[in-house]
Tab-separated table of C-alpha atoms in Angstrom:
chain	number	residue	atom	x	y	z
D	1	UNK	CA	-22.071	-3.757	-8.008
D	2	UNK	CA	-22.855	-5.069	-4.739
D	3	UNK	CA	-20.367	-7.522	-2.548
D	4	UNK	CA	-22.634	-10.093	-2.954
D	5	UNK	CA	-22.233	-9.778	-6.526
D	6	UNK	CA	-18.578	-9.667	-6.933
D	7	UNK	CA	-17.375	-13.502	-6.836
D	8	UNK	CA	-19.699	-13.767	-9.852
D	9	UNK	CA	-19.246	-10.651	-11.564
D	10	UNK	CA	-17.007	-11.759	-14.851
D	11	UNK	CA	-15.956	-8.568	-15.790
D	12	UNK	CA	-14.274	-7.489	-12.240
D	13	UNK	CA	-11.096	-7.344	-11.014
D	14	UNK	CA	-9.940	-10.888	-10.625
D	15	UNK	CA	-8.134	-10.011	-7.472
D	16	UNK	CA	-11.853	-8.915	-6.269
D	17	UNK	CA	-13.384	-11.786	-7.545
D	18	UNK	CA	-11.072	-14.029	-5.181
D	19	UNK	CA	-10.992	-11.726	-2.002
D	20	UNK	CA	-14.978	-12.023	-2.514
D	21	UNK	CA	-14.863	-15.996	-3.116
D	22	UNK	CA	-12.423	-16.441	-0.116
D	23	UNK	CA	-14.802	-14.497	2.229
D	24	UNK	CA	-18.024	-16.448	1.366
D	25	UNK	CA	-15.631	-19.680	1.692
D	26	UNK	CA	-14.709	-18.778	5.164
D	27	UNK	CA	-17.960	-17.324	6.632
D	28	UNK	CA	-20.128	-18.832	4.768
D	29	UNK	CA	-22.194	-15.588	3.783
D	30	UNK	CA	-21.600	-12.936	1.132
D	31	UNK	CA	-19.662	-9.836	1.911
D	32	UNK	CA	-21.991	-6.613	2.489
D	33	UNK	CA	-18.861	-4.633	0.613
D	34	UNK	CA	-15.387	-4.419	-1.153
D	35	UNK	CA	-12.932	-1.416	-0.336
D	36	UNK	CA	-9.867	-1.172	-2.067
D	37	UNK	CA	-6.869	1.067	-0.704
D	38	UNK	CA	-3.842	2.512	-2.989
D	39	UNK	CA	-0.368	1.835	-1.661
D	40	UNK	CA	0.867	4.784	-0.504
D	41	UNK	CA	4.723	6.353	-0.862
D	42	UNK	CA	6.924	9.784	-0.052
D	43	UNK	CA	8.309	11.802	-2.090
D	44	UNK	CA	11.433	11.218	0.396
D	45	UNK	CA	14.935	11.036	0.890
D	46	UNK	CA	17.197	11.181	-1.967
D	47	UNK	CA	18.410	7.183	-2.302
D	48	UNK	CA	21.372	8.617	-3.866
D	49	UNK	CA	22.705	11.267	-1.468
D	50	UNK	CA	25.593	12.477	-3.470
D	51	UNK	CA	23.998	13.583	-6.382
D	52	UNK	CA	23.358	16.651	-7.512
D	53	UNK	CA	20.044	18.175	-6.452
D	54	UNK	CA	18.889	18.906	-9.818
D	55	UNK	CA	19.127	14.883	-10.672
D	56	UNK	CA	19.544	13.077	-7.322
D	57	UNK	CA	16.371	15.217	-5.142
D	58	UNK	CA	12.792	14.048	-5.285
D	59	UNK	CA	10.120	16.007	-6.428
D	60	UNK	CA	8.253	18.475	-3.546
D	61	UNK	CA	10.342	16.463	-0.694
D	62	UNK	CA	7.995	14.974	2.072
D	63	UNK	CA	4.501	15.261	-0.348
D	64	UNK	CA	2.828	11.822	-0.563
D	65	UNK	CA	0.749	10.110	-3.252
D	66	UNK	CA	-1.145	7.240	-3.809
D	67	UNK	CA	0.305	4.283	-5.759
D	68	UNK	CA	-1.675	2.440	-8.620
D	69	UNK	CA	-1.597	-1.025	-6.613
D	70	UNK	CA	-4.046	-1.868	-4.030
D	71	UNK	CA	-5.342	-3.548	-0.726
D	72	UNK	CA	-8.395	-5.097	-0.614
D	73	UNK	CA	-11.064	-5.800	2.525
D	74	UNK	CA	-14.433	-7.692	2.563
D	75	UNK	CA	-16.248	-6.900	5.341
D	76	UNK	CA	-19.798	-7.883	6.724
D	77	UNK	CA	-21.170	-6.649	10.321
D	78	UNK	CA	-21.646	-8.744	13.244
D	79	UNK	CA	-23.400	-7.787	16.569
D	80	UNK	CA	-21.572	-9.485	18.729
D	81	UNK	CA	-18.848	-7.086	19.635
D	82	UNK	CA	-16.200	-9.985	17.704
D	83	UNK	CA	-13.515	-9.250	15.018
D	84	UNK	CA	-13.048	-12.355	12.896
D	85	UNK	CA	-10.034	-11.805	10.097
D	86	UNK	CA	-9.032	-13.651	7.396
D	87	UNK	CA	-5.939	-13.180	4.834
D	88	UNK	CA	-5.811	-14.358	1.552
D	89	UNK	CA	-1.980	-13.849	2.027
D	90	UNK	CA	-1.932	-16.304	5.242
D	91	UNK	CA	-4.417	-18.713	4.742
D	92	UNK	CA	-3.203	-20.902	7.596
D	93	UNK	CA	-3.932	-18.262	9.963
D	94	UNK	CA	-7.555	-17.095	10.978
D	95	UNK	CA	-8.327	-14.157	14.200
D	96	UNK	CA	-11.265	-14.016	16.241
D	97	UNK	CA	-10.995	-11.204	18.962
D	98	UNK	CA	-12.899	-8.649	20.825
D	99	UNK	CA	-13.137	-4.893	19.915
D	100	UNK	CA	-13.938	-3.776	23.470
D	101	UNK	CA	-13.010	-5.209	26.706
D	102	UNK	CA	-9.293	-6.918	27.316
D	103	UNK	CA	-7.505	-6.575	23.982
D	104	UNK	CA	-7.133	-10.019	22.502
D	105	UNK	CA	-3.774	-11.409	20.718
D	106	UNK	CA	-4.119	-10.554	17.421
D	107	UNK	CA	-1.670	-12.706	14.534
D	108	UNK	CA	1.207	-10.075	13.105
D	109	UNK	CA	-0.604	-9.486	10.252
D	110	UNK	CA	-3.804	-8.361	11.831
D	111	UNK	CA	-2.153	-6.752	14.498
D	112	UNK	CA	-2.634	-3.428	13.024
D	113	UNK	CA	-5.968	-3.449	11.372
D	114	UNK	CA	-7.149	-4.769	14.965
D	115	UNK	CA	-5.852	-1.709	16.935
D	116	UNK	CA	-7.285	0.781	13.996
D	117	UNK	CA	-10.969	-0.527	14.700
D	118	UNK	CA	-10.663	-1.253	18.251
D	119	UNK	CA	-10.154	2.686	17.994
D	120	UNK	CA	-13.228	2.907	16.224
D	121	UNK	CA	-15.460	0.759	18.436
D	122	UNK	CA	-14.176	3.301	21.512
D	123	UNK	CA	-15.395	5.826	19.309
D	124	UNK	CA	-18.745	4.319	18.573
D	125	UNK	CA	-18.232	3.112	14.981
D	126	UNK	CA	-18.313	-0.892	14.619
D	127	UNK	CA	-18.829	-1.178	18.244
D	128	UNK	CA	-20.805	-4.263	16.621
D	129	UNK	CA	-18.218	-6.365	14.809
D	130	UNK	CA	-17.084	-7.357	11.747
D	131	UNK	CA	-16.142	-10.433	9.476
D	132	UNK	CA	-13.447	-9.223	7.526
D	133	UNK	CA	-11.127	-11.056	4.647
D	134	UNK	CA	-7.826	-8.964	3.710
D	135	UNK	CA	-5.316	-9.057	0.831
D	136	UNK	CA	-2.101	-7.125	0.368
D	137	UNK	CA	-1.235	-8.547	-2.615
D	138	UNK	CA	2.561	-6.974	-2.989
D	139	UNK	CA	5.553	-8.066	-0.537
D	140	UNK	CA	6.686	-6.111	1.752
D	141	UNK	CA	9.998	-6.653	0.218
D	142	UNK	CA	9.195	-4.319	-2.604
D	143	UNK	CA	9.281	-1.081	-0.090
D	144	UNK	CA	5.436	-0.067	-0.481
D	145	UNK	CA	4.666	0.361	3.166
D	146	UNK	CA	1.270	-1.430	3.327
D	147	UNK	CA	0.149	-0.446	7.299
D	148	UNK	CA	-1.275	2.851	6.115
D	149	UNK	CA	-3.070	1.653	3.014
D	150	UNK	CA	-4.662	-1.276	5.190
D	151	UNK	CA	-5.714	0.277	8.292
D	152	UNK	CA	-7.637	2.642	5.852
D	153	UNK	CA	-9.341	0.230	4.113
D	154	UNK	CA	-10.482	-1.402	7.222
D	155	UNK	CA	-11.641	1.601	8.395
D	156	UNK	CA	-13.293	2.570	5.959
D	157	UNK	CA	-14.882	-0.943	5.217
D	158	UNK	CA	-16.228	-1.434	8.816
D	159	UNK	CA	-17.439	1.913	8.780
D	160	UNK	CA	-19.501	1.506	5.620
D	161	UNK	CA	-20.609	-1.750	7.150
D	162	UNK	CA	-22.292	0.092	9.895
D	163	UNK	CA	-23.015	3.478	9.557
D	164	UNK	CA	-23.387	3.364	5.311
D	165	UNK	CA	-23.357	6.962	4.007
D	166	UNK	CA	-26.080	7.599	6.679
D	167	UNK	CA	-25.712	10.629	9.164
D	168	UNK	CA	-24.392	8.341	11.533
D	169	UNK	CA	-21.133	7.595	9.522
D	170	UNK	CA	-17.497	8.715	10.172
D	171	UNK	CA	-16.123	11.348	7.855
D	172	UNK	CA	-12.829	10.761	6.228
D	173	UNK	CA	-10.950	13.535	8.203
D	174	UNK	CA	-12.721	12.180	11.777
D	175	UNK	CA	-11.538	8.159	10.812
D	176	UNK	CA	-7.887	10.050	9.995
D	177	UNK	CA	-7.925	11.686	13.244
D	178	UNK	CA	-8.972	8.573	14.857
D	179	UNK	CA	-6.294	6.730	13.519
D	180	UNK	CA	-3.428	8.902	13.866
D	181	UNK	CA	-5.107	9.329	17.629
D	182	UNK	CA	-4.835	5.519	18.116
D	183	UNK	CA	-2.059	3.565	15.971
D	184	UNK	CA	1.236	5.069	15.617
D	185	UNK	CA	2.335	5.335	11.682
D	186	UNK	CA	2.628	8.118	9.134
D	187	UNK	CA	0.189	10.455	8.861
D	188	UNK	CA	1.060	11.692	5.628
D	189	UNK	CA	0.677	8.265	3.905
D	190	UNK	CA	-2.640	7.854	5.576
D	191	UNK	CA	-4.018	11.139	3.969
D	192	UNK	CA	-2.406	10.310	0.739
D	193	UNK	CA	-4.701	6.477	1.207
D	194	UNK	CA	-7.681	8.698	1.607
D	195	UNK	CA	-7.641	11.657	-0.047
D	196	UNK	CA	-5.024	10.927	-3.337
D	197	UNK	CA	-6.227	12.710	-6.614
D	198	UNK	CA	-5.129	10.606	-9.655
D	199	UNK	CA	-1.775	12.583	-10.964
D	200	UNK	CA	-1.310	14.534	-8.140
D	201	UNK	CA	0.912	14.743	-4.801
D	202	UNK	CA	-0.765	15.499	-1.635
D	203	UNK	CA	0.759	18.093	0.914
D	204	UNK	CA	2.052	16.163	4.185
D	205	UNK	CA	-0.989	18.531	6.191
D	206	UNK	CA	-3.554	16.944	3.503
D	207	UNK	CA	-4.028	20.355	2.629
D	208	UNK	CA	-3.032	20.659	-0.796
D	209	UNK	CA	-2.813	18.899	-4.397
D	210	UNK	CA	-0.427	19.098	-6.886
D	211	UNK	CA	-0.001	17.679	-10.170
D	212	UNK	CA	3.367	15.559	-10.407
D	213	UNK	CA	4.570	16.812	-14.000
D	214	UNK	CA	6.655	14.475	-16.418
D	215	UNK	CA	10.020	15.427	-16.933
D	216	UNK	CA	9.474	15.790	-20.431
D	217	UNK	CA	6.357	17.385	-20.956
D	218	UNK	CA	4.620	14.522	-21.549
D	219	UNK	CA	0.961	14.130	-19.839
D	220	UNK	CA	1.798	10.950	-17.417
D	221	UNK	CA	4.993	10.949	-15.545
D	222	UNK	CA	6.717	7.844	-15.415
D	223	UNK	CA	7.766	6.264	-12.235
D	224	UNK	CA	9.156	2.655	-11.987
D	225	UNK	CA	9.948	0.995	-8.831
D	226	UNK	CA	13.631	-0.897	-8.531
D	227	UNK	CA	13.041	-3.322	-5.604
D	228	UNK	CA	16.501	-5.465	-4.905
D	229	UNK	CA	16.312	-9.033	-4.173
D	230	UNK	CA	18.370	-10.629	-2.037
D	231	UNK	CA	20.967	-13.249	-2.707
D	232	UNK	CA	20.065	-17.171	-2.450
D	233	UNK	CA	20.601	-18.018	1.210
D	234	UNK	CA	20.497	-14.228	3.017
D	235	UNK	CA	17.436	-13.867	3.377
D	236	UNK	CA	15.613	-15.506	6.804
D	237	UNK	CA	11.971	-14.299	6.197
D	238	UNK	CA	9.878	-16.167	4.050
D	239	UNK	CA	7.507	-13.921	3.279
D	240	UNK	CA	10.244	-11.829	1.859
D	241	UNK	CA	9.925	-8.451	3.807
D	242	UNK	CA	11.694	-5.456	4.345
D	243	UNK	CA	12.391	-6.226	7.868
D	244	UNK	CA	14.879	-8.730	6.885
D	245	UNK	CA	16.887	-5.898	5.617
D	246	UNK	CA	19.376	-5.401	8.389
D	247	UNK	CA	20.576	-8.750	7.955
D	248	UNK	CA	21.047	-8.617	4.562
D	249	UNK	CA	24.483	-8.283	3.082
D	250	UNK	CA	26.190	-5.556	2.769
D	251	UNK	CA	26.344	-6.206	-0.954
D	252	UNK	CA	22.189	-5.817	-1.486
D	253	UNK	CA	22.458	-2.412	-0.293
D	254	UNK	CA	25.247	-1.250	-2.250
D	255	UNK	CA	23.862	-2.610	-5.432
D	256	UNK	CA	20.470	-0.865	-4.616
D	257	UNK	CA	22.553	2.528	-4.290
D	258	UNK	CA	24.627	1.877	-7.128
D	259	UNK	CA	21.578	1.064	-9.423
D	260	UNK	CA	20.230	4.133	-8.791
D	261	UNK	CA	23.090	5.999	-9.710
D	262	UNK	CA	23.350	4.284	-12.977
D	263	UNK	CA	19.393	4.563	-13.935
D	264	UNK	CA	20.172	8.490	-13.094
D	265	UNK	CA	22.788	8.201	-15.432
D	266	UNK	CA	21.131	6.759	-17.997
D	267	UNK	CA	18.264	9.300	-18.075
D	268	UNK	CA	16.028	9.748	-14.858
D	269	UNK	CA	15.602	12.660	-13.330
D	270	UNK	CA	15.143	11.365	-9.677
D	271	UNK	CA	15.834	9.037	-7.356
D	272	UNK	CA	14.160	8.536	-3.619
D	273	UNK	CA	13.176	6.078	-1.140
D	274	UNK	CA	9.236	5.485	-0.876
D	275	UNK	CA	9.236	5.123	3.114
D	276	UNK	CA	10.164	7.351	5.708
D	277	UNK	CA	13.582	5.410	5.823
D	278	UNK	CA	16.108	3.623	3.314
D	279	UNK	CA	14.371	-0.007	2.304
D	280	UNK	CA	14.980	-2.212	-0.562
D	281	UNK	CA	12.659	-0.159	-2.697
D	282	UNK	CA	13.975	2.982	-4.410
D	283	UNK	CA	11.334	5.196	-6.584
D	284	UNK	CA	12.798	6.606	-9.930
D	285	UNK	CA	11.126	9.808	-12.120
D	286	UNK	CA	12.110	9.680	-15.237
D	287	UNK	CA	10.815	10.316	-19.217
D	288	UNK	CA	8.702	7.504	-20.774
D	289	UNK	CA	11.246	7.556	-23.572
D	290	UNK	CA	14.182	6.847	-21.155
D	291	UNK	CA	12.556	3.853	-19.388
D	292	UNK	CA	13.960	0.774	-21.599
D	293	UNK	CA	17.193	2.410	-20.767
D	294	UNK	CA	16.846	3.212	-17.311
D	295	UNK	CA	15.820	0.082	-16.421
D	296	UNK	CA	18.778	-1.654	-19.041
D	297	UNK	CA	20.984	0.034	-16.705
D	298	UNK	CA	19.656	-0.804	-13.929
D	299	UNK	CA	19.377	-4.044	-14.621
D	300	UNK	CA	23.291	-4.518	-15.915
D	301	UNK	CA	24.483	-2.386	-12.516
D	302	UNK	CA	23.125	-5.697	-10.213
D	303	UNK	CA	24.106	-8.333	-12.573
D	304	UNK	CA	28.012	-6.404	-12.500
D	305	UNK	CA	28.039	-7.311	-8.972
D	306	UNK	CA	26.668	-10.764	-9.584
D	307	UNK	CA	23.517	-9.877	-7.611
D	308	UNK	CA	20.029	-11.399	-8.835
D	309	UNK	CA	17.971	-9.295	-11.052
D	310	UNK	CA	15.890	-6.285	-9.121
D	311	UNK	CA	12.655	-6.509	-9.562
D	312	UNK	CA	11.147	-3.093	-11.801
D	313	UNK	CA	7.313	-2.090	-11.217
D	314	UNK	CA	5.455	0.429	-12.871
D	315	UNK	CA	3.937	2.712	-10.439
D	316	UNK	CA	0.947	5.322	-11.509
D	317	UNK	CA	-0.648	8.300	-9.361
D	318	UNK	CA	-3.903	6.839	-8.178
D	319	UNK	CA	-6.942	8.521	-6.495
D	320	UNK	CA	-8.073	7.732	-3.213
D	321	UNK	CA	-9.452	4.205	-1.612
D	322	UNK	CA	-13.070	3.715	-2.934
D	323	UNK	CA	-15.887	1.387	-2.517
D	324	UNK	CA	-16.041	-1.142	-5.121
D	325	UNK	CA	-19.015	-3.389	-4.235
C-alpha cells in the first residue's frame, strides 16, 4: 500500500485514512509514505512506594516497551531545504521553517520533531525538506510520553522520503545515535520506539529482549492504564496535558496513589509510573481474570473521594514503528 493510496484504501486504519486525507488537503499532493510509531513507557518507579516489593515493584525496573497506540507522520520530500508541518491535533496552526541555516521558531508542538531533523539535515539525511502532517492521537494527560515516539517517526519518515531502503539511508541505530546526539529525551524510550518486539521488554542499552510474562500463566499479560482526570475548574490547559500537573490539587494526586493501592488490592500484581517521573498515568500488571475487578476498584477509590472517573486504557506490547504506506 502506497501513501498515495491510503486516503482511499477502505480497509485501512481510519486514523491513516485521515492523516493521509489531511496531508493531500493541505499540500495539495499525495504523501510519498505513512510511518506509524508505538507510544513508548518504563517499566519505572513503583506509583505505590509503600508496598511490598512482591506486589507494589514493576516488572525488570528501568526496561522499556512499546505501547499498542500510535503516532502517525505523512511525509513527502521537498528540495528546497524547507520544513512545512501540519497537525491533525492543531489544525489552526501550520510551520514552515528551515533545516539549515538560522533555526526558525518552530510552534510547541513541532518544536521537537524540528530539532530531530534539523539533526538529520547536519548529518546529510533530508538536507532537502519535507512536507510533513503529524497526529498524536492520545493526550498528554494520559502519561504516554509522546516526544520519543514522534521524533522517531519523523525520523524515520523523512529518512524513507529520501534515502528509501537505498545504500544511502540511515540505519536505525545511526538515526538513534543522531537523536540522542541532538535532542535531549530518554534514550531508552527511543530504542523501545524503534526496536520493540511485540510481547517483549527491551533492555534500557537496546541490547536485550524479554518476554513480559502474565501473572497467571496466561499467554498475553494484561496491562491497563488508570489516567486521573482532574476536577471541573483545576485544570488551566486545554489540551489537557500532564504539564498542568503541578497545579493540580492536591486531591488528584492522592486519588491517583490511592487507586493504585486499591486495584493492587483487588488483584494486580504491579503498579508503576510509565515516565521517568510521577504523572497522572499509573501502569497496572495484573491477570486478565482480575481486570473487571481491578478496574471496579479503581473506579469506586476516585468516586470515594468525589473525584471524576479515571480514565482505564488497555495497553498491549507492540513491535517497533513500521512503514505503513
Amino acid at each position: 500500500m502506497s501513501g498515495a493510496d491510503l486516503a482511499r484504501r477502505a480497509t485501512a486504519d481510519p486514523l491513516l485514512r485521515l492523516l493521509a486525507h489531511g496531508f493531500a488537503t493541505t499540500y495539495r499532493r499525495p504523501p510519498e509514505a505513512v510511518w506509524r510509531a508505538p507510544y513508548a513507557f518504563r517499566a519505572g518507579t513503583p506509583a505505590v512506594p509503600s508496598a511490598a516489593p512482591a506486589t507494589g515493584g514493576p516488572p525488570w525496573a528501568g526496561w522499556c516497551a512499546a505501547a499498542g497506540h500510535y503516532v502517525d507522520v505523512a511525509v513527502a520530500p521537498r528540495a528546497d531545504g524547507v520544513l512545512r508541518c501540519a497537525s491533525l491535533n492543531h489544525p489552526a496552526e501550520a510551520a514552515e521553517l528551515p533545516l539549515t541555516g538560522p533555526a526558525g521558531r518552530a510552534p510547541d508542538w513541532a518544536a521537537r520533531p524540528y530539532a530531530a531533523l534539523r539533526a538529520l539535515a547536519a548529518a546529510g539525511c533530508g538536507r532537502g525538506g519535507a512536507d510533513l502532517h503529524l497526529n498524536a492521537p492520545l493526550p498528554g494527560a494520559v502519561g504516554l510520553p509522546v516526544a520519543e515516539p514522534l521524533e522517531c517517526a519523523v525520523a524515520l519518515a523523512v529518512a524513507d522520503a529520501h534515502a528509501g531502503r537505498g545504500p544511502g539511508a540511515p540505519s536505525r541505530n545511526r538515526l538513534a545515535a543522531l537523536l540522542d546526539a541532538a535532542v535531549p529525551g530518554d534514550e531508552g524510550l527511543r530504542r523501545a520506539v524503534l526496536f520493540a518486539r511485540a510481547g517483549h521488554l527491551l533492555a534500557p542499552d537496546g541490547s536485550t529482549h524479554r518476554p513480559l510474562h502474565a501473572p497467571d500463566g496466561a499467554p498475553d499479560p494484561c496491562l491497563l492504564l488508570l489516567t486521573a482526570r482532574l476536577p471541573a475548574g483545576t485544570d488551566p490547559d486545554p489540551g489537557d496535558s500532564i504539564a498542568a500537573a503541578p497545579a493540580a490539587p492536591a486531591a488528584g494526586a492522592a486519588g491517583l496513589a490511592a487507586a493504585a493501592r486499591a486495584a493492587l488490592d483487588a488483584g494486580a500484581r504491579s503498579a508503576w509510573w510509565p515516565g521517568a517521573r510521577p504523572g497522572r498515568g499509573v501502569l497496572l500488571l495484573l491477570p486478565a481474570h482480575r481486570r473487571t475487578a481491578v478496574r471496579a476498584a479503581a473506579v469506586a477509590s476516585f468516586r470515594r473521594r468525589d473525584l471524576p472517573v479515571p480514565r482505564v486504557l488497555r495497553i498491549t506490547l507492540a513491535a517497533a514503528a513500521r512503514r505503513e504506506g
